[in-house]
Tab-separated table of C-alpha atoms and ligand atoms in Angstrom:
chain	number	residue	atom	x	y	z
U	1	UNK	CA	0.000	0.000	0.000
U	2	UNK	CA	1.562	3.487	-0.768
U	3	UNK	CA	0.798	6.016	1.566
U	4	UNK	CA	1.325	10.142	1.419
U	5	UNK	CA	1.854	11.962	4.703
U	6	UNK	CA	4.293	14.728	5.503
U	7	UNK	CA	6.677	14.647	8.507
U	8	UNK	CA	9.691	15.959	10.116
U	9	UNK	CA	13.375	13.731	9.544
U	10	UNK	CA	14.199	12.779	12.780
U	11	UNK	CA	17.652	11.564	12.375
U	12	UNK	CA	19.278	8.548	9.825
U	13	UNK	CA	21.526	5.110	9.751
U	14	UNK	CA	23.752	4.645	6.760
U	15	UNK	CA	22.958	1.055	5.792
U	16	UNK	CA	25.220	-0.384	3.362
U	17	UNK	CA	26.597	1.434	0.671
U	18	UNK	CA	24.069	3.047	-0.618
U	19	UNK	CA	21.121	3.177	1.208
U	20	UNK	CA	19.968	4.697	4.828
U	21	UNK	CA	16.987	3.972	7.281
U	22	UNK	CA	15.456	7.104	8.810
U	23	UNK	CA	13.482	7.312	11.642
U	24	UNK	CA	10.074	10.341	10.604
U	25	UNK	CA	7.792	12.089	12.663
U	26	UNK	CA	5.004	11.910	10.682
U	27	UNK	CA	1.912	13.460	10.844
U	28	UNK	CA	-0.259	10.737	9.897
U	29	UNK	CA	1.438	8.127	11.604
U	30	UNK	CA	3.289	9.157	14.513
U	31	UNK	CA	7.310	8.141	14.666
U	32	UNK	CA	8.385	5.258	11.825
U	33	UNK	CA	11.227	3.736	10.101
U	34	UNK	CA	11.947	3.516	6.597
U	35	UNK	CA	14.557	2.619	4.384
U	36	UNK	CA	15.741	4.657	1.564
U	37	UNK	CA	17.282	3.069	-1.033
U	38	UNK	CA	20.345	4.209	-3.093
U	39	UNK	CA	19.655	7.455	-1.339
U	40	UNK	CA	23.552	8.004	-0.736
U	41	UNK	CA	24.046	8.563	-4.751
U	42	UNK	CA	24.334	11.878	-5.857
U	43	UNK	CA	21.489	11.111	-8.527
U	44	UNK	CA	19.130	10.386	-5.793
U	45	UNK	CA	16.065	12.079	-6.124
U	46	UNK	CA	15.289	11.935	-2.363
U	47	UNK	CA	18.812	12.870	-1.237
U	48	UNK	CA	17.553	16.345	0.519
U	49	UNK	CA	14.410	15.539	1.244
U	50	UNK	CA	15.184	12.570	3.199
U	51	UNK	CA	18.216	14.556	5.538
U	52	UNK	CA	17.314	14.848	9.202
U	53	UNK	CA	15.630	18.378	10.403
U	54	UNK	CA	13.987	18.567	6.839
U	55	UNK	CA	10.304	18.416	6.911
U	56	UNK	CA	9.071	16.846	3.790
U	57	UNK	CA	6.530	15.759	1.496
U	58	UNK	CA	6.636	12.105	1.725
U	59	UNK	CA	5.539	8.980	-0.489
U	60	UNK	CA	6.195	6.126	1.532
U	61	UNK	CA	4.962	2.002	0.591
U	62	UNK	CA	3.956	0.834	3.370
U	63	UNK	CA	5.361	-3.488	3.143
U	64	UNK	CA	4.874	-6.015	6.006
U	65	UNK	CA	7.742	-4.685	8.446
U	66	UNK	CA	8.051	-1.649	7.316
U	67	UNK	CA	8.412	1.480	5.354
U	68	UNK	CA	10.038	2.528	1.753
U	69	UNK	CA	10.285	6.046	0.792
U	70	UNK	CA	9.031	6.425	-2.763
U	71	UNK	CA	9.015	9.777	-2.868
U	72	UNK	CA	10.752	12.838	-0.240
U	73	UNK	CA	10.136	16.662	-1.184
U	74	UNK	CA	11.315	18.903	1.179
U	75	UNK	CA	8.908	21.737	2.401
U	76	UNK	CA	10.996	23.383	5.046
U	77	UNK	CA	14.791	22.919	5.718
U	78	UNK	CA	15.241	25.205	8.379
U	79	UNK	CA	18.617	25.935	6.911
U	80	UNK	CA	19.577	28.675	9.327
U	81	UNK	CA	19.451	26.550	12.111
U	82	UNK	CA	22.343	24.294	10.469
U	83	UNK	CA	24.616	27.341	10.309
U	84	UNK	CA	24.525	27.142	14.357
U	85	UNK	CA	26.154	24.672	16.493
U	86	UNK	CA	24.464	25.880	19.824
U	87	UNK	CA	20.954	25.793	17.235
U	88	UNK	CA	21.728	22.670	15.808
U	89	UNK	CA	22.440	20.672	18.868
U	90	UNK	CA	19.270	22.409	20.360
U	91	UNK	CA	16.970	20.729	17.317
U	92	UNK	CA	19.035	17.357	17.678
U	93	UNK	CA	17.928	16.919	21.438
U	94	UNK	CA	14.587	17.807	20.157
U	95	UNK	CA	14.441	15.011	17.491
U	96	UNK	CA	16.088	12.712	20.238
U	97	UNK	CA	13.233	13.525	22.610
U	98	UNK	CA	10.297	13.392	19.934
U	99	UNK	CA	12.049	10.388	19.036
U	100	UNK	CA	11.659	8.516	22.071
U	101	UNK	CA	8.467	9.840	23.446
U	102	UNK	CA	5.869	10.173	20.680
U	103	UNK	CA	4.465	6.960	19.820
U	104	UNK	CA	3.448	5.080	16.296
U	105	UNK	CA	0.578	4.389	14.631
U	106	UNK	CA	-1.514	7.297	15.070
U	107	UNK	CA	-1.695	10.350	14.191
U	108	UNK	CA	0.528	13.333	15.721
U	109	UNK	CA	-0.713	16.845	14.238
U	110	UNK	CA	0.021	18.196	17.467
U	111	UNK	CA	3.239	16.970	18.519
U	112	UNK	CA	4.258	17.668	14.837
U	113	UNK	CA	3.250	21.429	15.010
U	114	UNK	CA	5.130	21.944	18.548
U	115	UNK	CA	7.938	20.539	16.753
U	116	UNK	CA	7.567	22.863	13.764
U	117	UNK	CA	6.776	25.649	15.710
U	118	UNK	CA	9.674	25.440	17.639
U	119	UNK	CA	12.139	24.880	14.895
U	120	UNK	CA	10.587	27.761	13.220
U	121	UNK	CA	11.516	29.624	16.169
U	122	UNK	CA	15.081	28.475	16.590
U	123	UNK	CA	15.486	29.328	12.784
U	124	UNK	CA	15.167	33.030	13.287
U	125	UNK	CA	16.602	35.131	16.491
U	126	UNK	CA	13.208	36.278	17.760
U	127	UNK	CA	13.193	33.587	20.939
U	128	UNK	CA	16.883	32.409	22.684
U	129	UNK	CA	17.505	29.000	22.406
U	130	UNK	CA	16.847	28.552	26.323
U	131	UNK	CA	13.051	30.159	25.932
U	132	UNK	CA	12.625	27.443	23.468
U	133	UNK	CA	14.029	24.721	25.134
U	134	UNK	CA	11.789	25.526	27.502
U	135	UNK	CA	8.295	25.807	26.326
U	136	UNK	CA	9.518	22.759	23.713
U	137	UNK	CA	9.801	20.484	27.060
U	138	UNK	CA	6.950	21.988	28.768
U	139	UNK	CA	4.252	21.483	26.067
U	140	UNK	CA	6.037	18.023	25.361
U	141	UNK	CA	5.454	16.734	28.590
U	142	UNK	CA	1.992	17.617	28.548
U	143	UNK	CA	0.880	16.513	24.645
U	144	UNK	CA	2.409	13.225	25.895
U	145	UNK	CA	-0.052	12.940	28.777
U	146	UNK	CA	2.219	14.223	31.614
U	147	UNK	CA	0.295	17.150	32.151
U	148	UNK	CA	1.583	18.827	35.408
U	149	UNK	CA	-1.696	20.335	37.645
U	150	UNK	CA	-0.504	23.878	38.484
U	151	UNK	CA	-3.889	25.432	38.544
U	152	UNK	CA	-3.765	25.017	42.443
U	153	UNK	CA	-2.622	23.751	45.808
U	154	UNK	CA	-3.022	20.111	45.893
U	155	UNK	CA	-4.520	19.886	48.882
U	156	UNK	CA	-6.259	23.015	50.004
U	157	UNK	CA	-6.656	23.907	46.327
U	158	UNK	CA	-5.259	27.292	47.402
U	159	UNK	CA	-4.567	29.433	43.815
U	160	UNK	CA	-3.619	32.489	44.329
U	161	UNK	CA	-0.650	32.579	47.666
U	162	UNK	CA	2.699	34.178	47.766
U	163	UNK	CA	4.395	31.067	47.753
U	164	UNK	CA	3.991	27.661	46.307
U	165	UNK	CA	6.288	24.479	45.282
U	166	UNK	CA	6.382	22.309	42.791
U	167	UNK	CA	6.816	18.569	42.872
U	168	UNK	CA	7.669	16.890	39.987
U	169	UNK	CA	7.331	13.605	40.538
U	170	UNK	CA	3.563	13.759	41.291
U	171	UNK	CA	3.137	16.757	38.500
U	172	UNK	CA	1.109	19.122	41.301
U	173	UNK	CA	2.151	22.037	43.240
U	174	UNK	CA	1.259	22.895	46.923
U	175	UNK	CA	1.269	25.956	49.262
U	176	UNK	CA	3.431	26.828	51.682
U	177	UNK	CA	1.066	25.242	54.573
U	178	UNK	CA	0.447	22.388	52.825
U	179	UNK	CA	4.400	21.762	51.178
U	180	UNK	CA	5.474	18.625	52.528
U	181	UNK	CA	9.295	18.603	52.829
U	182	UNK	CA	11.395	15.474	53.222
U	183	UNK	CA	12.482	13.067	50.681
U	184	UNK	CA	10.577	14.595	47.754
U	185	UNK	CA	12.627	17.053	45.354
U	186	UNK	CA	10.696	20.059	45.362
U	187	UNK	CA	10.919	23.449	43.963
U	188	UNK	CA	10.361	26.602	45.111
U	189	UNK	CA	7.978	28.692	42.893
U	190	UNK	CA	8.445	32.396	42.738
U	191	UNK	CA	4.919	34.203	40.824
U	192	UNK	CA	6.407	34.884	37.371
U	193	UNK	CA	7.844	31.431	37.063
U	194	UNK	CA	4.357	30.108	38.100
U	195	UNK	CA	3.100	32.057	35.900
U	196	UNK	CA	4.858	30.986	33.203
U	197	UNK	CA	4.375	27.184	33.667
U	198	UNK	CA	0.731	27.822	34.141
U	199	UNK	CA	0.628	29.498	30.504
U	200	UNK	CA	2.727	26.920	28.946
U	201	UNK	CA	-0.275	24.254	30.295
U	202	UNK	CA	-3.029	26.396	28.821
U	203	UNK	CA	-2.041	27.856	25.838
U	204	UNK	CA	-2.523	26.402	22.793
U	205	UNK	CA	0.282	26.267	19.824
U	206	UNK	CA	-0.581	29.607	18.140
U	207	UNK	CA	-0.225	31.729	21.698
U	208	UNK	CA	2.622	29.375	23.347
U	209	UNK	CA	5.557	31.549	22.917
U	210	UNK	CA	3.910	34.619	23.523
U	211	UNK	CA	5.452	35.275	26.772
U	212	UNK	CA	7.999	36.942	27.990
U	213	UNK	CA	9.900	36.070	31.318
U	214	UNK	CA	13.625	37.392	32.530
U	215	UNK	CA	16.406	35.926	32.148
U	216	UNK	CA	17.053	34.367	35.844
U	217	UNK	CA	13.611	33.319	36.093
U	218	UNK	CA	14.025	31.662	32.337
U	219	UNK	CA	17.314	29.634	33.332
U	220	UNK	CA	15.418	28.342	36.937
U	221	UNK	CA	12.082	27.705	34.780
U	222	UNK	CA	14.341	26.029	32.254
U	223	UNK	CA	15.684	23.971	35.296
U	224	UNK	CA	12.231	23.066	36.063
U	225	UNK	CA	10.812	22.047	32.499
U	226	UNK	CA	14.267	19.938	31.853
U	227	UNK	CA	14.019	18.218	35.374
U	228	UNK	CA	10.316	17.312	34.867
U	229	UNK	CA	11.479	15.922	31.377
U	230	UNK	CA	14.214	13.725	32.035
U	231	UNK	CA	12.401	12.765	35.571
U	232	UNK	CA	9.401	11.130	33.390
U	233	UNK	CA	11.318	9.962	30.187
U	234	UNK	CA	13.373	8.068	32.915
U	235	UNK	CA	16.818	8.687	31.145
U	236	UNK	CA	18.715	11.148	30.242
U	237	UNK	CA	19.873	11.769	26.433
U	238	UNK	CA	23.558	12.347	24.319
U	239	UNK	CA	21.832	15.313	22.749
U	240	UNK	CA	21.072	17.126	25.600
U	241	UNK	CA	24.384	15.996	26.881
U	242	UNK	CA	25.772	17.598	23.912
U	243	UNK	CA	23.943	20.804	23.958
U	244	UNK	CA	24.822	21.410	27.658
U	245	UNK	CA	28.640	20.961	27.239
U	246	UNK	CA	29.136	23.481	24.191
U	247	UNK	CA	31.586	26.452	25.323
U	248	UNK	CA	29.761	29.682	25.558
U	249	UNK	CA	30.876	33.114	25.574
U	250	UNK	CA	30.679	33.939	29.260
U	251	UNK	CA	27.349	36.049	29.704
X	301	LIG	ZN1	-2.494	24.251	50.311
């Protein structure tokens, strides 16, 4: 059966000489494999289309196992964000994550539009790579059905106090007479940075970056959002690993 869908390359395996297997967040069918063959000669007519970060117009024949691309037309490169290492590792821990947490066989509109979103983002220099780092977590986390409760207190249901924590491992935050401390990792939440998460829960794609936060509150937010993450992937990832090692001009 040949199917058309269009999706985002998440990354590719050189198999053999000529051919690869890449690994597509499409929008019809969540995250699959498919081979490309002879894709590695310069005649191929899926070369581009079929390189990771492109999103693409895809033919695919669907066999018993798995997929063949037929067909690969790129729609978006988002070639600036190559001409950036700090951008490019950024998108690579993205594909990683989207990679690992969205699942096959059904359809992903949404996850694919956070992705593109975001990428579109990264491509130009209107949000820093840490804002979308960020909200890309944050909104992951909750498409994927870890949706943190941050309306209220979880106990009292308290909304609207000076001070409140967050505890990731349940997803909920309390107030400062109901915060149970021990064990638990917790973290304190200051109003902007509540603020902030509670947008990121409620706003759909077309309003989610339209916030603005400052800079210390961004990098313990960040903190947050990449904590939650790796807390309920239950691993950590090379990409992120990556991204987080790259020298930086001292701020
Ligand atoms: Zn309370």
């Amino acid at each position: 059966m040949v199917i058309k869908t269009q999706g985002l390359i998440l990354k590719q395996r050189n198999v053999g000489e000529k051919d690869k297997f890449i690994t597509v967040l499409s929008r019809d069918r969540g995250v699959i494999e498919a081979s490309a063959r002879g894709v590695r000669s310069v005649k191929s007519k899926i070369l581009s289309g079929t390189q990771p970060l492109c999103f693409s117009d895809l033919t695919l024949y669907e066999g018993k196992s798995s997929f063949v691309v037929n067909d690969a037309q790129v729609l978006e490169s988002f070639y600036n964000i190559r001409l950036d290492i700090e951008k490019t590792a950024l998108a690579s821990y993205f594909c990683e994550l989207l990679g690992f947490i969205v699942p096959s066989e059904e359809e992903a509109e949404g996850y694919l539009r956070l992705a593109l979103n975001t990428l579109s983002y990264l491509c130009t220099d209107s949000r820093s790579p840490l804002f979308l780092k960020t909200v890309f977590e944050w909104k992951l986390m909750c498409l994927s059905g870890f949706a943190p409760d941050v309306t209220g207190c979880d106990s009292c249901g308290e909304s609207d106090g000076e001070e409140f924590y967050f505890y990731p491992a349940e997803g909920v935050i309390r107030c400062r007479g109901c915060a149970v401390s021990g064990e638990q990792v917790r973290f304190a939440l200051v109003k902007p940075v509540l603020a902030a998460l509670r947008f990121m829960t409620q706003a759909d794609l077309k309003r989610l970056f339209q916030f603005k936060l400052e800079e210390k509150a961004l990098a313990y937010l960040n903190t947050i959002t990449e904590y939650y993450t790796l807390y309920h992937c239950g691993r950590g990832f090379h990409s992120l690993d990556f991204y987080k090692n790259l020298p930086r001009a001292p701020q």
